[in-house]
XYZ file of C-alpha atoms in Angstrom:
418
model
C 121.799 120.752 122.496
C 124.291 121.835 125.208
C 126.926 119.532 123.712
C 126.323 121.125 120.301
C 127.109 124.628 121.584
C 130.158 123.397 123.498
C 131.548 121.865 120.310
C 130.783 125.067 118.387
C 132.634 127.145 120.983
C 135.641 124.827 120.798
C 135.770 125.033 117.002
C 135.461 128.842 117.039
C 138.283 129.041 119.600
C 140.518 126.941 117.362
C 139.692 129.138 114.364
C 140.468 132.288 116.378
C 143.805 130.826 117.452
C 144.836 130.125 113.854
C 143.907 133.641 112.703
C 144.706 135.854 115.692
C 147.925 134.331 117.041
C 150.109 135.208 114.020
C 148.734 138.775 114.066
C 149.293 139.154 117.799
C 152.797 137.739 117.626
C 153.736 139.867 114.643
C 156.870 139.420 112.529
C 159.831 137.826 114.302
C 161.866 140.467 116.160
C 165.296 141.242 114.729
C 168.373 141.983 116.786
C 169.052 145.270 115.013
C 171.992 146.276 117.221
C 173.867 143.031 116.743
C 173.189 143.025 113.030
C 174.314 146.628 112.561
C 177.471 146.050 114.582
C 178.386 143.068 112.450
C 177.797 145.013 109.245
C 179.921 147.962 110.422
C 182.758 145.639 111.400
C 182.761 144.088 107.936
C 182.765 147.506 106.250
C 185.645 148.714 108.431
C 187.671 145.668 107.415
C 186.973 146.365 103.753
C 188.050 150.038 104.105
C 191.232 148.938 105.899
C 192.015 146.545 103.049
C 191.519 149.347 100.520
C 193.857 151.629 102.513
C 196.523 148.916 102.471
C 196.061 148.385 98.729
C 196.400 152.157 98.123
C 199.637 152.329 100.109
C 201.023 149.289 98.288
C 200.172 150.826 94.924
C 197.565 148.205 94.095
C 194.846 150.858 93.769
C 194.975 154.225 92.071
C 193.609 157.198 94.022
C 190.610 157.340 91.647
C 189.672 153.699 92.231
C 190.222 154.129 95.952
C 187.806 157.080 96.122
C 185.218 155.254 93.999
C 185.364 152.147 96.211
C 185.145 154.225 99.360
C 182.003 155.983 98.096
C 180.391 152.616 97.334
C 181.154 151.348 100.841
C 179.652 154.476 102.376
C 176.488 153.958 100.323
C 176.229 150.356 101.571
C 176.560 151.611 105.142
C 173.563 153.896 104.640
C 171.492 151.099 103.045
C 172.298 148.192 105.347
C 172.589 149.822 108.740
C 169.040 150.923 109.711
C 168.982 153.663 112.320
C 167.058 152.765 115.441
C 164.959 155.882 115.041
C 163.352 154.501 111.859
C 162.003 151.371 113.620
C 158.162 151.567 114.034
C 157.177 152.214 117.612
C 154.124 150.030 117.322
C 152.109 147.792 114.928
C 148.421 147.610 114.054
C 148.590 143.773 114.148
C 147.607 143.491 117.816
C 144.661 145.830 117.365
C 143.442 143.789 114.391
C 143.882 140.584 116.397
C 141.678 141.917 119.205
C 138.985 143.056 116.750
C 138.906 139.660 115.008
C 138.818 137.772 118.314
C 135.669 139.689 119.261
C 133.905 139.748 115.889
C 134.567 136.172 114.698
C 132.379 134.330 117.267
C 129.662 137.003 117.037
C 129.529 136.729 113.243
C 129.595 132.904 113.333
C 126.639 132.654 115.709
C 124.772 135.363 113.820
C 125.143 133.609 110.471
C 124.011 130.279 111.988
C 120.913 131.860 113.532
C 120.012 133.369 110.140
C 120.667 130.463 107.768
C 120.937 127.459 110.118
C 118.214 125.206 111.474
C 118.106 125.945 115.179
C 114.827 124.059 115.494
C 116.570 120.849 114.486
C 118.412 120.929 117.824
C 115.151 120.630 119.740
C 112.448 118.952 117.582
C 109.010 120.266 118.407
C 107.496 116.831 117.826
C 108.824 113.267 117.774
C 108.205 113.011 114.048
C 110.534 115.888 113.162
C 113.624 114.996 111.190
C 112.297 111.575 110.251
C 112.565 110.323 106.675
C 110.699 107.604 104.966
C 113.979 105.840 104.338
C 115.243 106.091 107.909
C 114.139 102.659 109.106
C 116.630 100.310 110.756
C 116.890 96.756 109.474
C 119.904 95.318 111.276
C 119.531 93.364 114.504
C 122.088 95.617 116.178
C 120.253 98.775 115.158
C 116.870 97.473 116.251
C 118.301 96.268 119.560
C 119.695 99.749 120.177
C 116.288 101.291 119.456
C 114.566 98.828 121.778
C 116.944 99.758 124.601
C 116.424 103.441 123.908
C 112.637 103.090 124.081
C 112.840 100.904 127.196
C 114.968 103.535 128.920
C 112.606 106.394 128.029
C 108.977 105.686 127.179
C 108.563 109.375 126.277
C 111.087 109.208 123.424
C 108.594 109.556 120.588
C 111.226 109.798 117.860
C 112.787 106.470 118.848
C 109.357 104.845 119.102
C 108.397 105.975 115.586
C 111.644 104.656 114.152
C 111.288 101.356 116.027
C 107.683 100.846 114.899
C 108.579 101.498 111.266
C 111.652 99.297 111.490
C 109.492 96.440 112.797
C 107.238 96.921 109.749
C 110.242 96.685 107.427
C 111.231 93.281 108.807
C 107.640 91.999 108.928
C 107.322 92.085 112.730
C 103.853 93.540 112.363
C 102.516 92.604 115.803
C 105.514 94.241 117.496
C 105.051 97.325 115.356
C 101.376 97.553 116.336
C 102.320 97.345 120.033
C 104.669 100.295 119.667
C 102.036 102.313 117.816
C 99.566 101.540 120.619
C 101.928 103.402 122.963
C 102.532 106.184 120.469
C 98.855 107.071 120.110
C 98.771 107.626 123.868
C 101.862 109.801 123.724
C 100.726 111.876 120.737
C 96.989 111.189 120.308
C 96.223 114.209 118.139
C 98.416 113.319 115.157
C 96.647 111.800 112.147
C 99.788 110.161 110.782
C 100.321 108.018 113.891
C 96.754 106.661 113.722
C 97.137 105.877 110.020
C 100.423 104.068 110.632
C 98.825 102.231 113.563
C 96.000 101.072 111.289
C 98.491 99.795 108.722
C 100.497 97.850 111.311
C 97.384 96.425 112.977
C 95.995 95.313 109.614
C 99.186 93.449 108.767
C 99.300 91.889 112.244
C 95.741 90.610 111.800
C 96.443 88.888 108.496
C 96.230 91.787 106.039
C 92.663 92.746 106.862
C 91.493 96.294 107.508
C 88.291 95.186 109.209
C 87.687 95.891 112.875
C 90.335 97.849 114.757
C 92.272 99.002 111.662
C 89.117 100.654 110.323
C 88.571 102.356 113.694
C 92.099 103.749 113.579
C 91.639 104.932 109.986
C 88.472 106.776 110.959
C 90.329 108.401 113.859
C 93.060 109.602 111.496
C 90.520 111.140 109.123
C 88.681 112.798 112.006
C 91.915 114.568 112.907
C 92.790 115.363 109.290
C 90.112 114.700 106.624
C 92.733 115.159 103.890
C 95.408 112.899 105.358
C 96.794 111.048 102.353
C 97.642 107.709 103.953
C 94.363 107.783 105.853
C 92.449 108.275 102.601
C 94.420 105.517 100.864
C 93.699 103.040 103.659
C 90.066 104.132 103.905
C 89.638 103.340 100.221
C 91.227 99.921 100.656
C 89.026 99.192 103.675
C 85.951 100.149 101.665
C 87.036 97.825 98.853
C 87.518 95.004 101.356
C 83.988 95.304 102.695
C 82.536 95.688 99.190
C 81.619 99.375 99.460
C 83.033 100.360 96.081
C 81.276 103.744 96.007
C 82.994 104.737 99.255
C 86.341 103.526 97.908
C 85.907 105.754 94.859
C 85.063 108.725 97.092
C 88.124 108.304 99.323
C 90.552 107.656 96.486
C 89.179 110.480 94.360
C 89.812 112.870 97.261
C 93.329 111.497 97.546
C 93.944 111.752 93.799
C 93.279 115.499 93.868
C 96.236 115.938 96.235
C 98.722 113.996 94.103
C 100.857 115.487 91.305
C 99.116 114.732 87.977
C 100.876 111.986 86.065
C 102.946 110.819 89.041
C 103.343 107.105 89.794
C 101.216 107.435 92.914
C 98.500 109.240 90.986
C 98.491 106.549 88.302
C 98.294 103.792 90.918
C 95.349 105.449 92.675
C 93.663 106.070 89.342
C 94.010 102.356 88.629
C 92.332 101.566 91.948
C 89.490 103.951 91.154
C 89.006 102.298 87.768
C 88.818 98.867 89.408
C 86.305 100.117 91.961
C 84.152 101.593 89.209
C 84.223 98.320 87.272
C 83.217 96.384 90.361
C 80.472 98.860 91.169
C 79.174 98.564 87.627
C 79.152 94.755 87.834
C 77.310 94.877 91.135
C 74.662 97.195 89.747
C 74.218 95.102 86.616
C 74.069 91.827 88.570
C 76.423 90.232 86.046
C 77.823 86.749 86.520
C 81.447 87.891 86.497
C 81.166 89.330 89.985
C 78.265 87.838 91.963
C 76.328 90.074 94.327
C 77.419 90.329 97.939
C 74.514 88.338 99.317
C 75.248 85.435 96.923
C 78.750 84.800 98.313
C 79.317 83.374 101.777
C 81.996 85.159 103.817
C 85.274 83.203 104.167
C 84.703 82.363 107.835
C 81.381 80.669 106.911
C 82.827 78.715 103.998
C 82.800 74.940 104.347
C 86.300 73.469 104.600
C 85.651 71.088 101.709
C 84.599 73.927 99.445
C 87.622 75.998 100.391
C 89.918 73.075 99.680
C 88.282 72.398 96.342
C 88.997 75.927 95.114
C 92.540 76.116 96.472
C 95.304 76.804 93.943
C 98.852 75.682 94.698
C 102.112 76.242 92.866
C 105.676 77.475 92.950
C 107.008 80.941 92.142
C 110.580 81.593 91.024
C 112.630 84.618 89.961
C 114.182 84.770 86.508
C 118.015 84.683 86.695
C 118.199 87.962 84.738
C 116.487 89.782 87.632
C 118.493 88.299 90.481
C 120.405 90.930 92.424
C 118.234 93.777 91.148
C 115.889 93.706 94.132
C 116.504 93.828 97.856
C 115.813 90.653 99.859
C 113.478 92.794 101.973
C 111.394 94.039 99.026
C 107.769 92.927 99.184
C 106.610 89.933 97.156
C 102.929 89.499 96.328
C 101.380 86.341 94.895
C 97.784 86.878 93.861
C 95.013 85.444 91.745
C 92.760 87.597 89.597
C 89.994 86.961 87.129
C 91.131 86.099 83.604
C 88.390 88.416 82.341
C 86.712 91.279 84.157
C 87.894 93.278 87.181
C 91.583 93.018 88.038
C 91.049 93.192 91.790
C 92.884 90.313 93.550
C 90.643 87.365 94.379
C 93.254 85.986 96.775
C 96.569 87.462 97.787
C 99.519 86.648 100.037
C 102.428 88.871 101.003
C 105.998 87.669 101.452
C 109.559 88.872 100.793
C 111.982 88.484 97.918
C 114.262 86.618 100.325
C 111.656 83.821 100.403
C 112.123 83.018 96.702
C 111.781 80.422 95.303
C 108.725 79.391 97.300
C 105.601 77.273 97.214
C 102.278 79.078 97.551
C 98.617 78.355 98.230
C 95.693 80.626 97.399
C 92.093 80.107 98.510
C 88.898 81.980 99.315
C 90.064 82.891 102.829
C 92.648 85.195 101.242
C 90.109 87.337 99.372
C 90.165 91.129 99.731
C 86.384 91.450 99.401
C 83.688 88.908 100.305
C 82.160 88.815 96.838
C 85.489 88.688 95.002
C 86.800 85.172 95.650
C 88.422 82.375 93.673
C 85.292 80.284 93.808
C 83.305 83.064 92.114
C 85.209 82.749 88.819
C 85.752 79.938 86.357
C 89.174 81.032 85.114
C 91.923 82.991 86.827
C 95.515 84.090 86.290
C 98.167 83.875 88.994
C 100.435 86.912 89.289
C 103.740 87.217 91.108
C 104.891 90.775 91.771
C 107.911 92.287 93.498
C 106.949 95.700 94.853
C 109.536 98.255 95.935
C 106.822 100.460 97.423
C 105.129 97.644 99.342
C 101.780 98.154 97.594
C 100.000 95.548 95.479
C 99.260 98.004 92.670
C 101.962 97.714 89.960
C 104.326 100.655 89.613
C 107.255 101.395 87.318
C 110.303 99.443 88.446
C 108.342 96.570 89.971
C 108.911 93.066 88.612
C 106.126 90.641 87.788
C 105.231 87.416 86.075
C 102.003 85.721 84.985
C 100.817 82.141 84.826
C 98.730 80.654 82.094
C 94.984 80.786 82.638
C 93.953 78.155 85.181
C 90.804 77.008 86.937
C 90.300 77.282 90.709
C 91.477 74.043 92.264
C 94.499 73.692 89.948
C 97.614 72.253 91.584
C 101.341 72.797 90.904
C 101.031 76.032 88.926
C 104.406 77.216 87.606
C 104.985 80.955 87.961
C 108.129 82.875 87.003
C 108.705 86.577 87.694
C 110.525 87.617 84.537
C 109.639 91.165 83.489
C 110.012 94.707 84.820
C 107.022 97.038 84.881
C 107.629 100.074 82.652
């Protein structure tokens, strides 16, 4: 902040110099005496020449008198009497007034229309933008050094944690957030971000610590949008579809109607309602929770039997249209019934083309697994937002309908979501 004001003072001083100096200096002084003397000498010479011409008969008396009168008039016009020279000039007074008023007016205008608070952020999150993450090794190294030098630099810690998320260093991001929640424990956003990072570090599951962090965020701010979004996803993961609907419905009311985010959340609510309806009806499409063994209890042979393998590629027409760091999802969903992923993996566009494997251990909810359905479709999706729900501008591709256990599925991402 001190440096800012020093620079401002220097710039104002330069501006004053440009404006005031010419006024103070005034117009260049003229050597009136020397000029007048030279003019008089020239006029005397001209009169002497006319006298000679009159004596020699080259001029008539009339022409002589006319020429003499003209020379006398020139003397009056060109030779300025010293008495007519101004004794003083208002330029110096104006220069002094401007020198005083210019810095006062500059500071006054800045205090009225400027952002003084930006010089000293009240919290480490101030001035941050969602697109401010650093992705280069040099930039991240600089942030790491900055945080290491000052463990109270909340702004640098936020940027570092988010940058780690961008380059898929989820565990490192979670470690930074663990320090942040100690530095600023009463901010809902930091707990929500911590939950997101911890979930990714633990293999894309919101169970356990991530859920604890989500609950903490909502305790601090019951309407926190990211907290509500994650709470809904956590409820879906544990099969509590009614709770998911409640959280997402509360979130939906805060979003602009018809926006992409609102449409995505509405899609999630619709899926949750379908799943809740299937659970209540006891239909075969989505078996009840108690009928499906959790992934950690699944026999290895059974998991292997239901595994789907294949290769996903990007259509040449879409190459170059997406960043290498954009998120790539490969997921399986039921050919008929709820569209909730039965198995899902997260990668990056830079990984394409790639081989994939999907099995029951990758399910988002215990009762929604590959082995619970007879026919599924494999979906590849490039997400600019990083969320699995399709949004306008994302790219995706679909396989033919296959059975769990199918090998070497061919999947091409070849269309843009409208």
